[in-house]
Amino acid sequence: MKTTTLLLAASLAAPFAQAHINLEQTSATAGAYQKLTFRVGHGCEGSATNSITVVLPEGVTGAKPMPKAGWTIGTVEGKLNAPVMSHGVAITSAVREVSWKGGPLLDTQYDEFNMQVKLPDAAGKYYFKVIQVCDKGRAEWSEAPGAPGAKMKFPAPVLEVLPAAAPVHQH
Ligand SMILES: [Cu+2]
């Protein structure tokens, strides 16, 4: 009896973790032009989603949202803390936020929101804060892992940027 309960608890926990707002891509290469797909698994405690805003982490530039039928795109440009080189030119400001407003996306439905970005040259974990606004209520997906095993209620979508392969030595 006890085993059955534990197994059931485990099988319920796994899909729930996938149901948040998360990134389809888990890792990518430093410096690459990368497609990012934000997956919206549910609304705000049952209420339909009518906007999501993605806040780009420092170093992620060149954001180009993919148009989406039924949704209006908005972007917010801002200064970068450190200039980024692009095609030999130092970029000092870039899109910092991308939003899609529209829908509504019902809690019983699922959708995906795409953009292309230029990833930074520095490897590491990059957290994309997402603000979800619903007909009733809102959610900020902004938590980064703290202590190991600590439970997060609203984890931020994360992308692991891996070092670019060292150039092949050719004679
Ligand atoms: Cu969730």
PDB file of C-alpha atoms and ligand atoms in Angstrom:
ATOM      1  CA  MET A   1       0.000   0.000   0.000  1.00  0.00           C
ATOM      2  CA  LYS A   2       2.755   2.390   0.966  1.00  0.00           C
ATOM      3  CA  THR A   3       4.717   1.587  -2.243  1.00  0.00           C
ATOM      4  CA  THR A   4       1.684   2.327  -4.401  1.00  0.00           C
ATOM      5  CA  THR A   5       1.245   5.726  -2.772  1.00  0.00           C
ATOM      6  CA  LEU A   6       4.898   6.637  -3.282  1.00  0.00           C
ATOM      7  CA  LEU A   7       4.874   5.580  -6.942  1.00  0.00           C
ATOM      8  CA  LEU A   8       1.745   7.597  -7.556  1.00  0.00           C
ATOM      9  CA  ALA A   9       3.286  10.638  -5.899  1.00  0.00           C
ATOM     10  CA  ALA A  10       6.399  10.327  -8.091  1.00  0.00           C
ATOM     11  CA  SER A  11       4.432   9.969 -11.303  1.00  0.00           C
ATOM     12  CA  LEU A  12       2.335  13.018 -10.436  1.00  0.00           C
ATOM     13  CA  ALA A  13       5.379  15.122  -9.563  1.00  0.00           C
ATOM     14  CA  ALA A  14       7.246  14.631 -12.860  1.00  0.00           C
ATOM     15  CA  PRO A  15       4.635  15.951 -15.321  1.00  0.00           C
ATOM     16  CA  PHE A  16       3.854  18.874 -13.024  1.00  0.00           C
ATOM     17  CA  ALA A  17       7.472  20.066 -13.265  1.00  0.00           C
ATOM     18  CA  GLN A  18       7.150  20.008 -17.071  1.00  0.00           C
ATOM     19  CA  ALA A  19       3.923  21.970 -16.982  1.00  0.00           C
ATOM     20  CA  HIS A  20       5.460  25.292 -15.958  1.00  0.00           C
ATOM     21  CA  ILE A  21       6.758  27.815 -18.457  1.00  0.00           C
ATOM     22  CA  ASN A  22      10.025  26.349 -19.676  1.00  0.00           C
ATOM     23  CA  LEU A  23      12.481  26.261 -22.552  1.00  0.00           C
ATOM     24  CA  GLU A  24      12.402  23.468 -25.106  1.00  0.00           C
ATOM     25  CA  GLN A  25      16.138  23.915 -25.689  1.00  0.00           C
ATOM     26  CA  THR A  26      18.212  22.912 -22.675  1.00  0.00           C
ATOM     27  CA  SER A  27      21.683  23.748 -23.987  1.00  0.00           C
ATOM     28  CA  ALA A  28      23.316  25.612 -26.857  1.00  0.00           C
ATOM     29  CA  THR A  29      26.696  26.794 -28.043  1.00  0.00           C
ATOM     30  CA  ALA A  30      28.320  30.044 -26.928  1.00  0.00           C
ATOM     31  CA  GLY A  31      28.198  32.787 -29.561  1.00  0.00           C
ATOM     32  CA  ALA A  32      25.590  30.974 -31.672  1.00  0.00           C
ATOM     33  CA  TYR A  33      22.439  32.362 -33.218  1.00  0.00           C
ATOM     34  CA  GLN A  34      19.944  30.222 -31.370  1.00  0.00           C
ATOM     35  CA  LYS A  35      16.217  29.596 -31.595  1.00  0.00           C
ATOM     36  CA  LEU A  36      14.503  29.642 -28.210  1.00  0.00           C
ATOM     37  CA  THR A  37      11.080  28.094 -27.702  1.00  0.00           C
ATOM     38  CA  PHE A  38       9.192  29.082 -24.564  1.00  0.00           C
ATOM     39  CA  ARG A  39       6.513  26.533 -23.733  1.00  0.00           C
ATOM     40  CA  VAL A  40       3.471  27.617 -21.766  1.00  0.00           C
ATOM     41  CA  GLY A  41       1.995  24.601 -20.017  1.00  0.00           C
ATOM     42  CA  HIS A  42      -0.818  26.229 -18.078  1.00  0.00           C
ATOM     43  CA  GLY A  43      -2.455  29.479 -17.045  1.00  0.00           C
ATOM     44  CA  CYS A  44      -2.545  31.171 -13.632  1.00  0.00           C
ATOM     45  CA  GLU A  45      -4.369  28.809 -11.294  1.00  0.00           C
ATOM     46  CA  GLY A  46      -6.856  27.954 -14.025  1.00  0.00           C
ATOM     47  CA  SER A  47      -7.132  31.421 -15.576  1.00  0.00           C
ATOM     48  CA  ALA A  48      -6.313  31.950 -19.293  1.00  0.00           C
ATOM     49  CA  THR A  49      -2.999  33.552 -20.327  1.00  0.00           C
ATOM     50  CA  ASN A  50      -3.199  36.799 -22.283  1.00  0.00           C
ATOM     51  CA  SER A  51       0.446  37.849 -22.285  1.00  0.00           C
ATOM     52  CA  ILE A  52       3.939  36.603 -21.652  1.00  0.00           C
ATOM     53  CA  THR A  53       7.033  38.784 -21.371  1.00  0.00           C
ATOM     54  CA  VAL A  54      10.521  37.299 -21.595  1.00  0.00           C
ATOM     55  CA  VAL A  55      13.339  39.280 -19.940  1.00  0.00           C
ATOM     56  CA  LEU A  56      16.660  38.534 -21.609  1.00  0.00           C
ATOM     57  CA  PRO A  57      19.669  37.886 -19.387  1.00  0.00           C
ATOM     58  CA  GLU A  58      22.764  40.087 -19.692  1.00  0.00           C
ATOM     59  CA  GLY A  59      24.868  39.126 -22.718  1.00  0.00           C
ATOM     60  CA  VAL A  60      21.990  37.714 -24.762  1.00  0.00           C
ATOM     61  CA  THR A  61      21.460  40.074 -27.686  1.00  0.00           C
ATOM     62  CA  GLY A  62      19.973  40.334 -31.166  1.00  0.00           C
ATOM     63  CA  ALA A  63      16.549  39.071 -30.064  1.00  0.00           C
ATOM     64  CA  LYS A  64      14.090  38.618 -32.947  1.00  0.00           C
ATOM     65  CA  PRO A  65      10.668  37.367 -31.917  1.00  0.00           C
ATOM     66  CA  MET A  66       8.824  35.080 -34.306  1.00  0.00           C
ATOM     67  CA  PRO A  67       5.431  36.529 -35.280  1.00  0.00           C
ATOM     68  CA  LYS A  68       2.491  34.547 -34.008  1.00  0.00           C
ATOM     69  CA  ALA A  69      -1.100  34.641 -35.263  1.00  0.00           C
ATOM     70  CA  GLY A  70      -3.445  36.111 -32.656  1.00  0.00           C
ATOM     71  CA  TRP A  71      -0.637  37.685 -30.648  1.00  0.00           C
ATOM     72  CA  THR A  72       0.900  41.186 -30.827  1.00  0.00           C
ATOM     73  CA  ILE A  73       4.640  41.433 -30.329  1.00  0.00           C
ATOM     74  CA  GLY A  74       6.290  44.123 -28.227  1.00  0.00           C
ATOM     75  CA  THR A  75       9.969  44.729 -27.587  1.00  0.00           C
ATOM     76  CA  VAL A  76      11.825  46.920 -25.101  1.00  0.00           C
ATOM     77  CA  GLU A  77      15.279  48.145 -25.997  1.00  0.00           C
ATOM     78  CA  GLY A  78      17.841  48.915 -23.301  1.00  0.00           C
ATOM     79  CA  LYS A  79      21.476  49.579 -22.561  1.00  0.00           C
ATOM     80  CA  LEU A  80      23.846  46.664 -22.083  1.00  0.00           C
ATOM     81  CA  ASN A  81      26.088  46.645 -19.006  1.00  0.00           C
ATOM     82  CA  ALA A  82      28.969  45.553 -21.232  1.00  0.00           C
ATOM     83  CA  PRO A  83      29.192  46.176 -25.003  1.00  0.00           C
ATOM     84  CA  VAL A  84      28.916  43.091 -27.227  1.00  0.00           C
ATOM     85  CA  MET A  85      30.821  42.760 -30.496  1.00  0.00           C
ATOM     86  CA  SER A  86      28.670  41.967 -33.519  1.00  0.00           C
ATOM     87  CA  HIS A  87      30.102  41.860 -37.040  1.00  0.00           C
ATOM     88  CA  GLY A  88      33.079  43.832 -35.766  1.00  0.00           C
ATOM     89  CA  VAL A  89      30.930  46.589 -34.275  1.00  0.00           C
ATOM     90  CA  ALA A  90      30.443  47.207 -30.531  1.00  0.00           C
ATOM     91  CA  ILE A  91      26.741  47.013 -29.650  1.00  0.00           C
ATOM     92  CA  THR A  92      25.828  49.047 -26.557  1.00  0.00           C
ATOM     93  CA  SER A  93      22.054  48.617 -26.571  1.00  0.00           C
ATOM     94  CA  ALA A  94      19.798  45.745 -27.574  1.00  0.00           C
ATOM     95  CA  VAL A  95      16.332  44.291 -27.092  1.00  0.00           C
ATOM     96  CA  ARG A  96      16.056  43.384 -23.383  1.00  0.00           C
ATOM     97  CA  GLU A  97      12.396  42.276 -23.270  1.00  0.00           C
ATOM     98  CA  VAL A  98      10.102  40.536 -25.717  1.00  0.00           C
ATOM     99  CA  SER A  99       6.377  40.215 -25.128  1.00  0.00           C
ATOM    100  CA  TRP A 100       3.425  38.571 -26.829  1.00  0.00           C
ATOM    101  CA  LYS A 101      -0.037  39.904 -26.006  1.00  0.00           C
ATOM    102  CA  GLY A 102      -3.206  38.263 -27.228  1.00  0.00           C
ATOM    103  CA  GLY A 103      -4.731  34.880 -26.933  1.00  0.00           C
ATOM    104  CA  PRO A 104      -6.360  34.115 -24.657  1.00  0.00           C
ATOM    105  CA  LEU A 105      -4.544  30.829 -24.191  1.00  0.00           C
ATOM    106  CA  LEU A 106      -6.851  28.681 -22.110  1.00  0.00           C
ATOM    107  CA  ASP A 107      -5.494  26.829 -19.095  1.00  0.00           C
ATOM    108  CA  THR A 108      -6.588  23.586 -20.760  1.00  0.00           C
ATOM    109  CA  GLN A 109      -4.428  24.357 -23.823  1.00  0.00           C
ATOM    110  CA  TYR A 110      -0.715  24.541 -24.579  1.00  0.00           C
ATOM    111  CA  ASP A 111       1.290  26.899 -26.782  1.00  0.00           C
ATOM    112  CA  GLU A 112       4.838  27.852 -27.772  1.00  0.00           C
ATOM    113  CA  PHE A 113       6.508  31.227 -28.309  1.00  0.00           C
ATOM    114  CA  ASN A 114       9.672  31.483 -30.396  1.00  0.00           C
ATOM    115  CA  MET A 115      12.485  33.929 -30.838  1.00  0.00           C
ATOM    116  CA  GLN A 116      15.996  33.933 -32.179  1.00  0.00           C
ATOM    117  CA  VAL A 117      18.841  35.342 -30.103  1.00  0.00           C
ATOM    118  CA  LYS A 118      22.602  35.732 -30.306  1.00  0.00           C
ATOM    119  CA  LEU A 119      24.118  33.910 -27.365  1.00  0.00           C
ATOM    120  CA  PRO A 120      26.995  35.382 -25.356  1.00  0.00           C
ATOM    121  CA  ASP A 121      30.554  34.098 -25.746  1.00  0.00           C
ATOM    122  CA  ALA A 122      30.730  33.248 -22.042  1.00  0.00           C
ATOM    123  CA  ALA A 123      29.564  29.756 -21.134  1.00  0.00           C
ATOM    124  CA  GLY A 124      27.277  29.243 -18.162  1.00  0.00           C
ATOM    125  CA  LYS A 125      23.660  29.026 -17.110  1.00  0.00           C
ATOM    126  CA  TYR A 126      21.434  31.815 -18.363  1.00  0.00           C
ATOM    127  CA  TYR A 127      18.049  32.429 -16.738  1.00  0.00           C
ATOM    128  CA  PHE A 128      15.190  33.933 -18.723  1.00  0.00           C
ATOM    129  CA  LYS A 129      12.660  35.524 -16.398  1.00  0.00           C
ATOM    130  CA  VAL A 130       9.134  35.213 -17.796  1.00  0.00           C
ATOM    131  CA  ILE A 131       6.166  37.261 -16.628  1.00  0.00           C
ATOM    132  CA  GLN A 132       2.867  35.548 -17.364  1.00  0.00           C
ATOM    133  CA  VAL A 133      -0.282  37.669 -17.166  1.00  0.00           C
ATOM    134  CA  CYS A 134      -3.690  36.002 -17.108  1.00  0.00           C
ATOM    135  CA  ASP A 135      -7.299  37.153 -17.178  1.00  0.00           C
ATOM    136  CA  LYS A 136      -7.096  36.710 -13.415  1.00  0.00           C
ATOM    137  CA  GLY A 137      -3.717  36.948 -11.735  1.00  0.00           C
ATOM    138  CA  ARG A 138      -0.152  36.717 -12.910  1.00  0.00           C
ATOM    139  CA  ALA A 139       2.959  34.643 -12.327  1.00  0.00           C
ATOM    140  CA  GLU A 140       6.643  35.573 -12.389  1.00  0.00           C
ATOM    141  CA  TRP A 141       8.849  32.692 -13.437  1.00  0.00           C
ATOM    142  CA  SER A 142      12.038  34.084 -11.957  1.00  0.00           C
ATOM    143  CA  GLU A 143      13.456  31.639  -9.418  1.00  0.00           C
ATOM    144  CA  ALA A 144      16.975  30.298  -9.824  1.00  0.00           C
ATOM    145  CA  PRO A 145      18.050  27.202  -7.899  1.00  0.00           C
ATOM    146  CA  GLY A 146      19.239  27.898  -4.357  1.00  0.00           C
ATOM    147  CA  ALA A 147      20.151  25.143  -1.948  1.00  0.00           C
ATOM    148  CA  PRO A 148      20.311  21.673  -3.552  1.00  0.00           C
ATOM    149  CA  GLY A 149      16.949  19.954  -3.375  1.00  0.00           C
ATOM    150  CA  ALA A 150      15.143  23.174  -2.490  1.00  0.00           C
ATOM    151  CA  LYS A 151      11.758  23.288  -4.191  1.00  0.00           C
ATOM    152  CA  MET A 152      10.997  26.145  -6.537  1.00  0.00           C
ATOM    153  CA  LYS A 153       7.451  27.262  -7.104  1.00  0.00           C
ATOM    154  CA  PHE A 154       8.202  29.469 -10.122  1.00  0.00           C
ATOM    155  CA  PRO A 155      11.544  28.412 -11.661  1.00  0.00           C
ATOM    156  CA  ALA A 156      12.899  30.645 -14.434  1.00  0.00           C
ATOM    157  CA  PRO A 157      13.458  28.916 -17.789  1.00  0.00           C
ATOM    158  CA  VAL A 158      17.172  28.175 -18.044  1.00  0.00           C
ATOM    159  CA  LEU A 159      19.565  27.617 -20.940  1.00  0.00           C
ATOM    160  CA  GLU A 160      22.987  26.096 -20.441  1.00  0.00           C
ATOM    161  CA  VAL A 161      25.432  27.819 -22.775  1.00  0.00           C
ATOM    162  CA  LEU A 162      28.318  25.484 -23.577  1.00  0.00           C
ATOM    163  CA  PRO A 163      31.788  26.635 -24.645  1.00  0.00           C
ATOM    164  CA  ALA A 164      32.246  26.768 -28.410  1.00  0.00           C
ATOM    165  CA  ALA A 165      34.478  23.949 -29.681  1.00  0.00           C
ATOM    166  CA  ALA A 166      38.113  24.974 -29.952  1.00  0.00           C
ATOM    167  CA  PRO A 167      39.046  25.750 -33.561  1.00  0.00           C
ATOM    168  CA  VAL A 168      40.514  22.706 -35.316  1.00  0.00           C
ATOM    169  CA  HIS A 169      44.263  23.064 -35.864  1.00  0.00           C
ATOM    170  CA  GLN A 170      44.853  22.705 -39.582  1.00  0.00           C
ATOM    171  CA  HIS A 171      48.096  22.653 -41.557  1.00  0.00           C
TER     172      HIS A 171
HETATM  173 CU    CU B   1       3.586  24.618 -13.700  1.00  0.00          CU
END
